[in-house]
Short mmCIF file of C-alpha atoms in Angstrom, two decimals:
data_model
loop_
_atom_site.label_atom_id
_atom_site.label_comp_id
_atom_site.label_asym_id
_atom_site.label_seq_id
_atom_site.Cartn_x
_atom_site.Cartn_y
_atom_site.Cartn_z
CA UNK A 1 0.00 0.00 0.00
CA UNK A 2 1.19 3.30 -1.09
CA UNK A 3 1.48 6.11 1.98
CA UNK A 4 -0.92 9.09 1.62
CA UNK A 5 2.48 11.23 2.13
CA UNK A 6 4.45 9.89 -0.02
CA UNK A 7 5.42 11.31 -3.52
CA UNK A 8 3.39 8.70 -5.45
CA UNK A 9 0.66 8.94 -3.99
CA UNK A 10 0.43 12.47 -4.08
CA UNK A 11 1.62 12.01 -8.53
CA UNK A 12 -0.62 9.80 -8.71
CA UNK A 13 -3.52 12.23 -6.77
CA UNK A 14 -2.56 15.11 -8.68
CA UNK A 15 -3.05 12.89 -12.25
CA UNK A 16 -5.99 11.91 -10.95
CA UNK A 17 -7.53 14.91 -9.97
CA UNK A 18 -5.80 16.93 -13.64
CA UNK A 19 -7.01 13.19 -16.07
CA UNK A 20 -10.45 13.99 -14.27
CA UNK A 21 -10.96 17.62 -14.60
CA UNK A 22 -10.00 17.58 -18.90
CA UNK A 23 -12.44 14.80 -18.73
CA UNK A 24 -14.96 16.80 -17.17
CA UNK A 25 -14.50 19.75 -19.48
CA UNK A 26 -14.19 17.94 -22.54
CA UNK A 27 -17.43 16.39 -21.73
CA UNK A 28 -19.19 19.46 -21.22
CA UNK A 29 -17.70 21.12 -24.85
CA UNK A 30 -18.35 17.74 -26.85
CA UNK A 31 -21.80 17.44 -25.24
CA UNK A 32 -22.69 20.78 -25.94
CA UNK A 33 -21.36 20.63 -29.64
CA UNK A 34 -23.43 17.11 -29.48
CA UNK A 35 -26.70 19.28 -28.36
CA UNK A 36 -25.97 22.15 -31.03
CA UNK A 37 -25.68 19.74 -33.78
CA UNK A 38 -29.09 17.80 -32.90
CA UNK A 39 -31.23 20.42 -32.15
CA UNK A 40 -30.11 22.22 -35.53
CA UNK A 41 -31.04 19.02 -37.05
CA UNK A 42 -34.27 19.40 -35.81
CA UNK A 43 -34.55 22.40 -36.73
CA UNK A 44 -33.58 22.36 -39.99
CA UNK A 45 -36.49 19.13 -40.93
CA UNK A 46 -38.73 22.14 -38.88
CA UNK A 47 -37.99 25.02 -41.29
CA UNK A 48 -38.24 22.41 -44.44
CA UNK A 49 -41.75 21.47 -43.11
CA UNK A 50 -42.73 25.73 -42.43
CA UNK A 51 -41.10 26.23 -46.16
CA UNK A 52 -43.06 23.64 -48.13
CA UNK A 53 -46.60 24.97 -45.61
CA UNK A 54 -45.88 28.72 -47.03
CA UNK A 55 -45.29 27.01 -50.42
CA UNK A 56 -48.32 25.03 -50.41
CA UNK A 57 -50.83 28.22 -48.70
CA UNK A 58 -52.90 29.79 -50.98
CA UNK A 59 -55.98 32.42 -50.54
CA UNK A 60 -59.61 31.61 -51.63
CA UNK A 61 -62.58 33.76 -53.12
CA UNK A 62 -63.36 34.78 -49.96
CA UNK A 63 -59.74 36.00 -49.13
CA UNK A 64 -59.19 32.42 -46.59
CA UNK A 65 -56.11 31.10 -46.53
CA UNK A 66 -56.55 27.34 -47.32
CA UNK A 67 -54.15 24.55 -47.57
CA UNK A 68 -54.85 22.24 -51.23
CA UNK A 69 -52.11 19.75 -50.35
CA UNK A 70 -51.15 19.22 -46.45
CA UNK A 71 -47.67 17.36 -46.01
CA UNK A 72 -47.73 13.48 -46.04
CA UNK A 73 -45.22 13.00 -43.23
CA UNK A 74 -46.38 10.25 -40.97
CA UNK A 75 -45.23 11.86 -37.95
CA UNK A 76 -47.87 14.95 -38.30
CA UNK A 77 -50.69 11.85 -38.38
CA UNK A 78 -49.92 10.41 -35.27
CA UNK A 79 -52.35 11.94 -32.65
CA UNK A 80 -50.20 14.10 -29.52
CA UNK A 81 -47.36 12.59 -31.06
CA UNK A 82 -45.29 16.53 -30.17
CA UNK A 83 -45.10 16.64 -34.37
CA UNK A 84 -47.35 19.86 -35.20
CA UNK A 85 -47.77 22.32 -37.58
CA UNK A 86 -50.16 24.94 -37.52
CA UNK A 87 -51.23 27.96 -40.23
CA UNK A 88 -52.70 31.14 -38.80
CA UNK A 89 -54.45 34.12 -40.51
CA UNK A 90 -54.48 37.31 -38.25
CA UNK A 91 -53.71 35.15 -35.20
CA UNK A 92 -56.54 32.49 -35.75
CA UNK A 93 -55.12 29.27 -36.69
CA UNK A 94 -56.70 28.06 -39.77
CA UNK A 95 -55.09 24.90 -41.02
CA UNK A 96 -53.44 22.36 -38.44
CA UNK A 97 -51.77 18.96 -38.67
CA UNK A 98 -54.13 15.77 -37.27
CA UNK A 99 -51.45 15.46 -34.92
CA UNK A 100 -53.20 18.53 -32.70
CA UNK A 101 -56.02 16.17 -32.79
CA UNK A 102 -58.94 19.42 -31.15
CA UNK A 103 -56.12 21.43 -29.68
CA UNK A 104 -54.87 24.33 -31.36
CA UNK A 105 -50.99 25.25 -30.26
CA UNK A 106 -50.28 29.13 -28.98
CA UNK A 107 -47.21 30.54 -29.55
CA UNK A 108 -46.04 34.21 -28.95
CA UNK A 109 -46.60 36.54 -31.85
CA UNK A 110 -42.40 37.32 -32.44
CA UNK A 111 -41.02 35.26 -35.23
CA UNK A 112 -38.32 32.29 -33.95
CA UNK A 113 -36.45 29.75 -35.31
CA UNK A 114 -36.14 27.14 -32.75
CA UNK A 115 -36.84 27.62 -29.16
CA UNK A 116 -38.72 25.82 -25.97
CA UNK A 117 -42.32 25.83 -26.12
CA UNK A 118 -45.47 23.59 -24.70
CA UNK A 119 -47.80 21.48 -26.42
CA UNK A 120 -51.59 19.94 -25.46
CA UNK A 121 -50.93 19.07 -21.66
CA UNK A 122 -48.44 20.68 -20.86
CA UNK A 123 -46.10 18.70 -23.15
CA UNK A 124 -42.31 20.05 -24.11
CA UNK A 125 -41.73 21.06 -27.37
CA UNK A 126 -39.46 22.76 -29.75
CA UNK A 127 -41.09 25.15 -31.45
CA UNK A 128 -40.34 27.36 -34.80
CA UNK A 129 -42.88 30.56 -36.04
CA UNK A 130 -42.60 32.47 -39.03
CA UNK A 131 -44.53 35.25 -40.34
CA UNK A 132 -45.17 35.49 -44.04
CA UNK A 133 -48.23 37.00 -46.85
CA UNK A 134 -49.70 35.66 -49.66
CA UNK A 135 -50.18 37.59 -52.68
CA UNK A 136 -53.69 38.89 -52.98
CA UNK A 137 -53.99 39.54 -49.07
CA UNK A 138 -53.61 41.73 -46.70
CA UNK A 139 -54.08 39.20 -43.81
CA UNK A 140 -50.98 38.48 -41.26
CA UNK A 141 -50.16 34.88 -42.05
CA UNK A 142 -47.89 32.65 -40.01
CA UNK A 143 -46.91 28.99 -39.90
CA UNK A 144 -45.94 27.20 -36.92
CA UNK A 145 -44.30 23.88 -36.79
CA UNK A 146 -43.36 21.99 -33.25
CA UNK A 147 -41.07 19.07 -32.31
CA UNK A 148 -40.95 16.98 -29.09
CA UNK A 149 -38.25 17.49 -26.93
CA UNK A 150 -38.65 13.69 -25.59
CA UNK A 151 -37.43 12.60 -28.92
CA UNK A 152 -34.69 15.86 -29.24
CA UNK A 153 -33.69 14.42 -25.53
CA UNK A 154 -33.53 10.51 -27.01
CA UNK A 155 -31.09 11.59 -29.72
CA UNK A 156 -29.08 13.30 -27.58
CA UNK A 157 -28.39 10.13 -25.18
CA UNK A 158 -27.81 7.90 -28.25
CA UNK A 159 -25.58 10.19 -29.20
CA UNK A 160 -24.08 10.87 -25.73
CA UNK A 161 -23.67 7.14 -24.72
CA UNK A 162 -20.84 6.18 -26.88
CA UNK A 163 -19.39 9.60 -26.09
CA UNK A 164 -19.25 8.83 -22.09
CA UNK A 165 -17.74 5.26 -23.25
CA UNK A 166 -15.36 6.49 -25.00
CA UNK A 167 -13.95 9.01 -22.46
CA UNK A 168 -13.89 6.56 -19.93
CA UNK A 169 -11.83 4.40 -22.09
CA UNK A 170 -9.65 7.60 -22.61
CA UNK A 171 -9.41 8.14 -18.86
CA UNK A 172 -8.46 4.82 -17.93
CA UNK A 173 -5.85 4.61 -20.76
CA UNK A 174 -4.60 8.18 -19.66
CA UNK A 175 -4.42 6.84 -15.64
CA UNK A 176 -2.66 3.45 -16.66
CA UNK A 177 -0.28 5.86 -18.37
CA UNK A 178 0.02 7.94 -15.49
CA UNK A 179 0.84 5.22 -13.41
CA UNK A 180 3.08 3.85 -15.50
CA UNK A 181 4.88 7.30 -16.14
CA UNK A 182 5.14 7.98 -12.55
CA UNK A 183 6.54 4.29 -11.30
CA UNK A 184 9.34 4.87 -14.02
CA UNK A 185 9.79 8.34 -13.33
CA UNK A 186 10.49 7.18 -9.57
CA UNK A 187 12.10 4.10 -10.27
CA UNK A 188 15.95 6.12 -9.64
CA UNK A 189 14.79 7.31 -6.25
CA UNK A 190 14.19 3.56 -5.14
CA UNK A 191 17.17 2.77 -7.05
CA UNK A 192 18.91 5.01 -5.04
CA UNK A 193 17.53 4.29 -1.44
CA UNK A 194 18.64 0.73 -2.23
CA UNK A 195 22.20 1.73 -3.15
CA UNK A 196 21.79 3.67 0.45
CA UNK A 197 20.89 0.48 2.18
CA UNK A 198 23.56 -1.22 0.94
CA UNK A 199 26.05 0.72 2.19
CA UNK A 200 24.55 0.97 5.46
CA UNK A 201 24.62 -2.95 5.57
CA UNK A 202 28.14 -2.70 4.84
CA UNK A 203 27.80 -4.30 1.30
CA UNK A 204 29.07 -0.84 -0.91
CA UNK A 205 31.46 1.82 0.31
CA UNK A 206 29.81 4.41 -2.00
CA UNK A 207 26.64 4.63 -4.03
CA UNK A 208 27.10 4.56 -7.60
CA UNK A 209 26.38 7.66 -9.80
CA UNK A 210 22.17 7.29 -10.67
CA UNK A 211 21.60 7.21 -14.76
CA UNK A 212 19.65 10.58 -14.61
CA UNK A 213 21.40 13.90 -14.21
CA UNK A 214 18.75 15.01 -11.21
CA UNK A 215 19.97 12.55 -8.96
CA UNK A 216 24.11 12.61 -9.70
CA UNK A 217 24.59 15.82 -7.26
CA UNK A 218 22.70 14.55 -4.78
CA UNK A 219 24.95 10.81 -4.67
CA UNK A 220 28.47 13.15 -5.20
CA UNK A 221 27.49 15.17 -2.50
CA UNK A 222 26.96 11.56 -0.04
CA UNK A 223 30.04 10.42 -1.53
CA UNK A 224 31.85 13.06 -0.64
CA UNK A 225 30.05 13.07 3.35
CA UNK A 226 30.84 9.25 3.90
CA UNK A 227 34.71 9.86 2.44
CA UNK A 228 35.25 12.66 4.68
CA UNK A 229 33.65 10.50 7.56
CA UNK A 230 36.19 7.84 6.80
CA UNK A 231 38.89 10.49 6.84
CA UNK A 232 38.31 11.75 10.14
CA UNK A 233 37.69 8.59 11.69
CA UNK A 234 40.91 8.17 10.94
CA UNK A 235 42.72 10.84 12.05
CA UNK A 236 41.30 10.73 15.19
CA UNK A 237 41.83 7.30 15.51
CA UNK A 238 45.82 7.94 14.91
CA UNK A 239 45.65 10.80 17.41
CA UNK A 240 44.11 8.71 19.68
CA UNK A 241 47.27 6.11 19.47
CA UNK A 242 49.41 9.25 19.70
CA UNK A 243 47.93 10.07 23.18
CA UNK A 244 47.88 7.11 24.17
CA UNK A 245 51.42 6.42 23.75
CA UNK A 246 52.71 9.63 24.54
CA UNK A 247 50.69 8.66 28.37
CA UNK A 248 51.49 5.49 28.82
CA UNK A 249 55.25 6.19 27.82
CA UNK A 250 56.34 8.37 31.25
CA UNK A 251 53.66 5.93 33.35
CA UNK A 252 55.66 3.24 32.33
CA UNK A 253 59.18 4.87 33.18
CA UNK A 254 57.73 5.84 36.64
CA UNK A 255 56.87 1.89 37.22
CA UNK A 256 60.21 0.78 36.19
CA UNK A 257 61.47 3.58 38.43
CA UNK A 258 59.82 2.60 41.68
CA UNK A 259 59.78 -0.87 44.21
CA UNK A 260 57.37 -3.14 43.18
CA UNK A 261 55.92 -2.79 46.94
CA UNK A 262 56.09 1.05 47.17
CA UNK A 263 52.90 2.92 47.52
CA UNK A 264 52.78 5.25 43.83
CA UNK A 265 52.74 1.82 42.18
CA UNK A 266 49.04 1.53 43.21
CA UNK A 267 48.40 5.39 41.79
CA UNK A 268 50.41 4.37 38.64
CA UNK A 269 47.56 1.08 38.19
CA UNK A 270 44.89 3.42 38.87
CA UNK A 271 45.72 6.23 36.15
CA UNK A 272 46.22 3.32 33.39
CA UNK A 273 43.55 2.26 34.11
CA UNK A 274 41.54 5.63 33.62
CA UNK A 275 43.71 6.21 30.86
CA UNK A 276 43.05 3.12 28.89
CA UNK A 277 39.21 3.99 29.60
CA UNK A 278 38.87 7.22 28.36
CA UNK A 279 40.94 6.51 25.20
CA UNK A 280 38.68 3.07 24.56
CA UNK A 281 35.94 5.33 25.24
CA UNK A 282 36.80 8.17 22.64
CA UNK A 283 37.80 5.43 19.92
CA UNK A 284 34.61 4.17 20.53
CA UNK A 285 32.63 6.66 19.70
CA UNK A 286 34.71 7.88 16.81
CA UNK A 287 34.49 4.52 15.44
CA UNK A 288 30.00 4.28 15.58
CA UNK A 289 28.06 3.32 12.80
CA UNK A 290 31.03 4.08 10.03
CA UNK A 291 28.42 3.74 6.73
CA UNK A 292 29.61 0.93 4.36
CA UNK A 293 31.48 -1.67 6.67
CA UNK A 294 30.08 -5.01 7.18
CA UNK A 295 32.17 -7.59 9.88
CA UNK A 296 31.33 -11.28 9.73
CA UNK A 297 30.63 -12.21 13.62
CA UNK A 298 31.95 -16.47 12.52
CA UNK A 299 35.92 -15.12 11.55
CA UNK A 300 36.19 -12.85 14.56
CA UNK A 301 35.04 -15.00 16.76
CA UNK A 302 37.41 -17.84 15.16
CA UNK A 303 40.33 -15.29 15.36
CA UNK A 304 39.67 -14.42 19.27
CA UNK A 305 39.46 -18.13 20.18
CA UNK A 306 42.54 -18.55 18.21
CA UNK A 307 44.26 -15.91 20.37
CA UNK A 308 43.41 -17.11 23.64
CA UNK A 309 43.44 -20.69 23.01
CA UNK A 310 46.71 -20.87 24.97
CA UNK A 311 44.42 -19.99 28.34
CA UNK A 312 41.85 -22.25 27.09
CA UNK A 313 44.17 -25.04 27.37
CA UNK A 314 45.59 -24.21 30.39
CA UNK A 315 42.67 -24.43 32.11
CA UNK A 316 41.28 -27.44 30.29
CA UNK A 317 38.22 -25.38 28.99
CA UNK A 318 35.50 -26.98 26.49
CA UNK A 319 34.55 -24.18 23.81
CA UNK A 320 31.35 -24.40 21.71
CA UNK A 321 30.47 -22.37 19.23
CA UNK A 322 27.14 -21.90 17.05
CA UNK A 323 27.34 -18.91 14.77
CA UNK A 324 25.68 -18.88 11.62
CA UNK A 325 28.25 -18.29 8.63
CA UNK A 326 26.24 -15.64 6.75
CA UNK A 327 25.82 -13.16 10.14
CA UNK A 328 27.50 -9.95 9.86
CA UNK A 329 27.52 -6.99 12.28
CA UNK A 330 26.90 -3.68 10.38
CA UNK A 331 29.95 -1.93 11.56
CA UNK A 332 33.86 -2.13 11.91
CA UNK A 333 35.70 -5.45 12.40
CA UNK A 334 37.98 -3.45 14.94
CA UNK A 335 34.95 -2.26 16.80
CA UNK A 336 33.51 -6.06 17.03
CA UNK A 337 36.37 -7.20 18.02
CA UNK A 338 37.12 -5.21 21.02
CA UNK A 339 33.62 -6.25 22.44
CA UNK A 340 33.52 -10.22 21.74
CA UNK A 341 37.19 -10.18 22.53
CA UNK A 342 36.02 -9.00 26.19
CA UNK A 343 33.96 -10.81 26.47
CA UNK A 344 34.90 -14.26 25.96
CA UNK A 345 38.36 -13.01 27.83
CA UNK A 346 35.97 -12.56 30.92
CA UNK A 347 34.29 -15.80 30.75
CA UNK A 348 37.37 -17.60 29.92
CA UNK A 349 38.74 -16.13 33.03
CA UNK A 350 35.83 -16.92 34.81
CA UNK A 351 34.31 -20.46 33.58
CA UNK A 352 35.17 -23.51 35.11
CA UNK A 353 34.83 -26.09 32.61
CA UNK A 354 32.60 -25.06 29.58
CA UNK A 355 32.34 -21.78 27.29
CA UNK A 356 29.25 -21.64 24.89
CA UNK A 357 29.44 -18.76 22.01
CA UNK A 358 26.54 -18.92 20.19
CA UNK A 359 24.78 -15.92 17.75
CA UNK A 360 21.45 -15.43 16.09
CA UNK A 361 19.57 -13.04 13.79
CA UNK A 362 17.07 -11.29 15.40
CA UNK A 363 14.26 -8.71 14.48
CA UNK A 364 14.56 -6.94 11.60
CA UNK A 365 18.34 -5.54 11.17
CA UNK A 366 19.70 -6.97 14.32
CA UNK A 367 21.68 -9.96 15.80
CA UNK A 368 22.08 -11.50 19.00
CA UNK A 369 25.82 -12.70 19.70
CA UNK A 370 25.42 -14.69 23.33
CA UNK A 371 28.59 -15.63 25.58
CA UNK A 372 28.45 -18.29 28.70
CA UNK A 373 30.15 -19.79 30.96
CA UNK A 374 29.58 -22.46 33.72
CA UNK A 375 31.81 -20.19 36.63
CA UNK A 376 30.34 -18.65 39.74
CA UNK A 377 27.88 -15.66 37.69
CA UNK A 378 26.89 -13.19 39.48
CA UNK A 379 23.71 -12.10 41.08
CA UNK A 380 20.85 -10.10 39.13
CA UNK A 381 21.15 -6.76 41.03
CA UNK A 382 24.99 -6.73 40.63
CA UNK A 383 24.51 -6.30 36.82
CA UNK A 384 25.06 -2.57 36.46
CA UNK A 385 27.15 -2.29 38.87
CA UNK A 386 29.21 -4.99 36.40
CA UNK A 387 29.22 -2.77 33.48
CA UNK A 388 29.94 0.22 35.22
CA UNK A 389 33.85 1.78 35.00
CA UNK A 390 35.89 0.32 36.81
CA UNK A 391 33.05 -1.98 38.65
CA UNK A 392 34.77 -5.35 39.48
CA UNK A 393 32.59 -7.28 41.94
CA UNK A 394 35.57 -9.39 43.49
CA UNK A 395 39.06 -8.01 43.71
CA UNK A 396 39.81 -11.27 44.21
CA UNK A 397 39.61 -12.78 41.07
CA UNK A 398 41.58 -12.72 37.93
CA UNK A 399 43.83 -10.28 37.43
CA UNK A 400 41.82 -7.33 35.22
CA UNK A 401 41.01 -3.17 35.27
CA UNK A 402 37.47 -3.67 35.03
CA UNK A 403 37.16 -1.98 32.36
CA UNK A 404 35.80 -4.56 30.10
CA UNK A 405 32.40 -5.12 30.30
CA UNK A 406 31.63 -1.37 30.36
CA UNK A 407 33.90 -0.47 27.30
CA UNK A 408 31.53 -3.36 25.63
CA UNK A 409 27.75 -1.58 26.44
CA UNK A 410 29.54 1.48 25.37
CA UNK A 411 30.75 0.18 22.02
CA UNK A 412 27.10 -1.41 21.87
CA UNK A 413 25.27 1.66 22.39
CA UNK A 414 27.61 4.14 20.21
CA UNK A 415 26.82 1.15 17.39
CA UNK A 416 23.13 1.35 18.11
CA UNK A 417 23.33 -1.70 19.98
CA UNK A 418 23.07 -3.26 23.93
CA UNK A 419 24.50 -5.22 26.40
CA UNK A 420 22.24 -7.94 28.99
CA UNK A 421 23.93 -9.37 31.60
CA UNK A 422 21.79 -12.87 32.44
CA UNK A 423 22.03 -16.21 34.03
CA UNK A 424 23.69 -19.08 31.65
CA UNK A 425 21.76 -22.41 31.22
CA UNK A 426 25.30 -23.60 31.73
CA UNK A 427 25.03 -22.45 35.71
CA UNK A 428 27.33 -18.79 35.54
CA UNK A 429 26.86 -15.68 33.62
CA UNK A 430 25.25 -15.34 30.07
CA UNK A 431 26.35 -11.93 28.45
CA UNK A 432 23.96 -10.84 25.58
CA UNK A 433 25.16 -8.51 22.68
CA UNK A 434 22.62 -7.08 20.58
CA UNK A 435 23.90 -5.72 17.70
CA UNK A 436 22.71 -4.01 14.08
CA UNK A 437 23.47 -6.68 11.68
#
């Protein structure tokens, strides 16, 4: 179904409403052309009939008009039938057709060639008067002759039947061309919007220049904005590394520097570790949603494994996996792999026998990418307190900054995605990415 607001529906209103109006006004010119042409055909067999009367009048001895020969037409015989003719002699009518039957027609006393009149009972008629003279009198003379609108009206809607046909055929062939015109006129905008979704599922790094010279602008112009993103993605990205090792360069000189059991040592742990979150945090966020990159969730997965398959082994861990081939996250590699890497680094450092990595499509446009683990969990209202910076429930545990889990719901949300911490059907924690595939 079409949306009211869209732009075909409103081309395909505005056709509508244009096709129906020239419809409308052609029918009104051709029917009144239709209607000029009839009547003056009737009018015309009424002046022959009022010429051949004149021609036929003739005075008597006593100065009478008479009528030797009436005309033979059949429809002047037919009683009421709204055929008349009638001859008057100083406004007395003198001679009428058999059609009048005992009623004698009145018309006004102004000569007219064609014009609405009434008949016996009131009926509608078309009526002609003209005044003439016969030679040898001085007596006013006039002939009338009258035709019935019924049949004037019958001609017209023989004649206007075919005529409302055919511009119904001509409206629907006008629409279908309308429609057609208008879903090939469109046809580069879809065109285009697909080109769009493909680079926002990460399947084209720029849309391709449309085949009409509206459109070309319009693709440069979102060529150029998703280059320039690229560009300063990347420059901040390398002065992010800059920073970073420009920081972490004096830390590390003041570690060497001091006893392992001296007191800054515990100051120097606690600025790398703020310093390793805000820089995650800023590369995360530079790094959202970059238009035209699509990661397959299978190889990174495969690759992280790879990576920490020497702690697997060491502590005799199982690893499933169940990730379809074909599931991609809509963003950067780099990005996905900083948040299944930490992931599956905290449940390998947690789990006690068994790691499941499993992922899913879900919804329209998104994925679900699941890590568990068989260790201790964690209870339900520790969760955000989990995934906050710095948040680690037992300092304990595994050596770690605590950084990891929160770095992962950020790069989630800056991708337009979400982290769920949960309990695993293998007895510890379940960690649920959600994801824009």
């Amino acid at each position: 179904m079409i949306p009211r607001d869209s732009i075909r529906a409103r081309l395909f209103g505005l056709s509508a409403l244009l096709i129906g109006a020239a419809l409308l006004i052609g029918w009104l010119a051709i029917g009144t052309i239709l209607e000029r042409f009839v009547t003056d055909r009737y009018d015309a067999e009424a002046e022959a009939v009022a010429e051949a009367l004149m021609a036929a009048a003739a005075i008597d001895a006593q100065g009478r008009m008479i009528l030797p020969s009436p005309p033979a037409d059949p429809r002047f015989q037919l009683p009421l039938s709204g055929w008349y003719w009638q001859l008057e002699q100083d406004g007395r009518a003198v001679a009428k057709s058999p059609s009048l039957y005992d009623n004698v027609m009145k018309a006004p006393a102004a000569d007219f060639s064609g014009g609405p009149g009434l008949g016996p009972e009131d009926q509608p008629l078309r009526v002609l008067r003209h005044g003439f003279t016969l030679p040898d009198s001085r007596s006013a003379m006039a002939v009338i002759v009258a035709a019935p609108m019924a049949e004037i009206g019958a001609s017209l809607a023989r004649v206007r039947r075919p005529l409302a046909v055919s511009l119904a055929v001509l409206g629907l062939g006008l629409g279908l061309a309308s429609v057609v015109q208008v879903m090939a006129g469109l046809n580069s905008l879809d065109r285009l919007g697909r080109d769009l979704r493909a680079i926002r599922d990460g399947r084209a790094e720029a849309l391709p220049l449309p085949p009409v010279a509206e459109l070309r602008p319009v693709a440069i112009e979102i060529n150029a904005l998703l280059a320039e993103n690229r560009q300063v993605l990347a420059r901040a990205r390398e002065h992010l590394g800059n920073l970073a090792h420009s920081l972490r360069t004096p830390l590390a000189a003041l570690t060497n520097a001091l006893p392992p059991d001296h007191p800054g040592q515990a100051l120097i742990a606690r600025m790398e570790r703020q310093i390793g979150w805000h820089l995650r945090r800023a590369r995360s966020a530079g790094g959202a949603r970059v238009l035209g990159r699509r990661s397959p969730v299978a190889p990174v997965v495969a690759d992280i494994l790879m990576v920490l398959g020497g702690q697997v082994r060491d502590r005799a861990l199982r690893v499933e996996t169940a990730i379809p081939p074909d599931l991609a996250f809509a963003g950067e590699r780099q990005d996905l792999e900083e948040m299944v890497g930490n992931l599956v680094e905290n449940a390998v450092k947690w789990a006690a026998s068994r790691i499941a990595v499993s992922a899913r499509a879900e919804g329209p446009g998104m994925l679900c990418l699941t890590i568990a683990d068989d260790g201790p969990g964690m209870a339900e209202h520790d969760h955000a307190r989990a995934i906050a910076r710095g948040g680690r429930l037992d300092e304990r545990g595994p050596p770690g900054s605590g950084l990891g889990l929160a770095i992962v719901a950020d790069l989630a949300a800056l991708n337009g995605g979400g982290l769920a911490l949960g309990r695993s059907p293998l007895g510890g924690l379940a960690a649920e990415l959600r994801l824009p595939a």
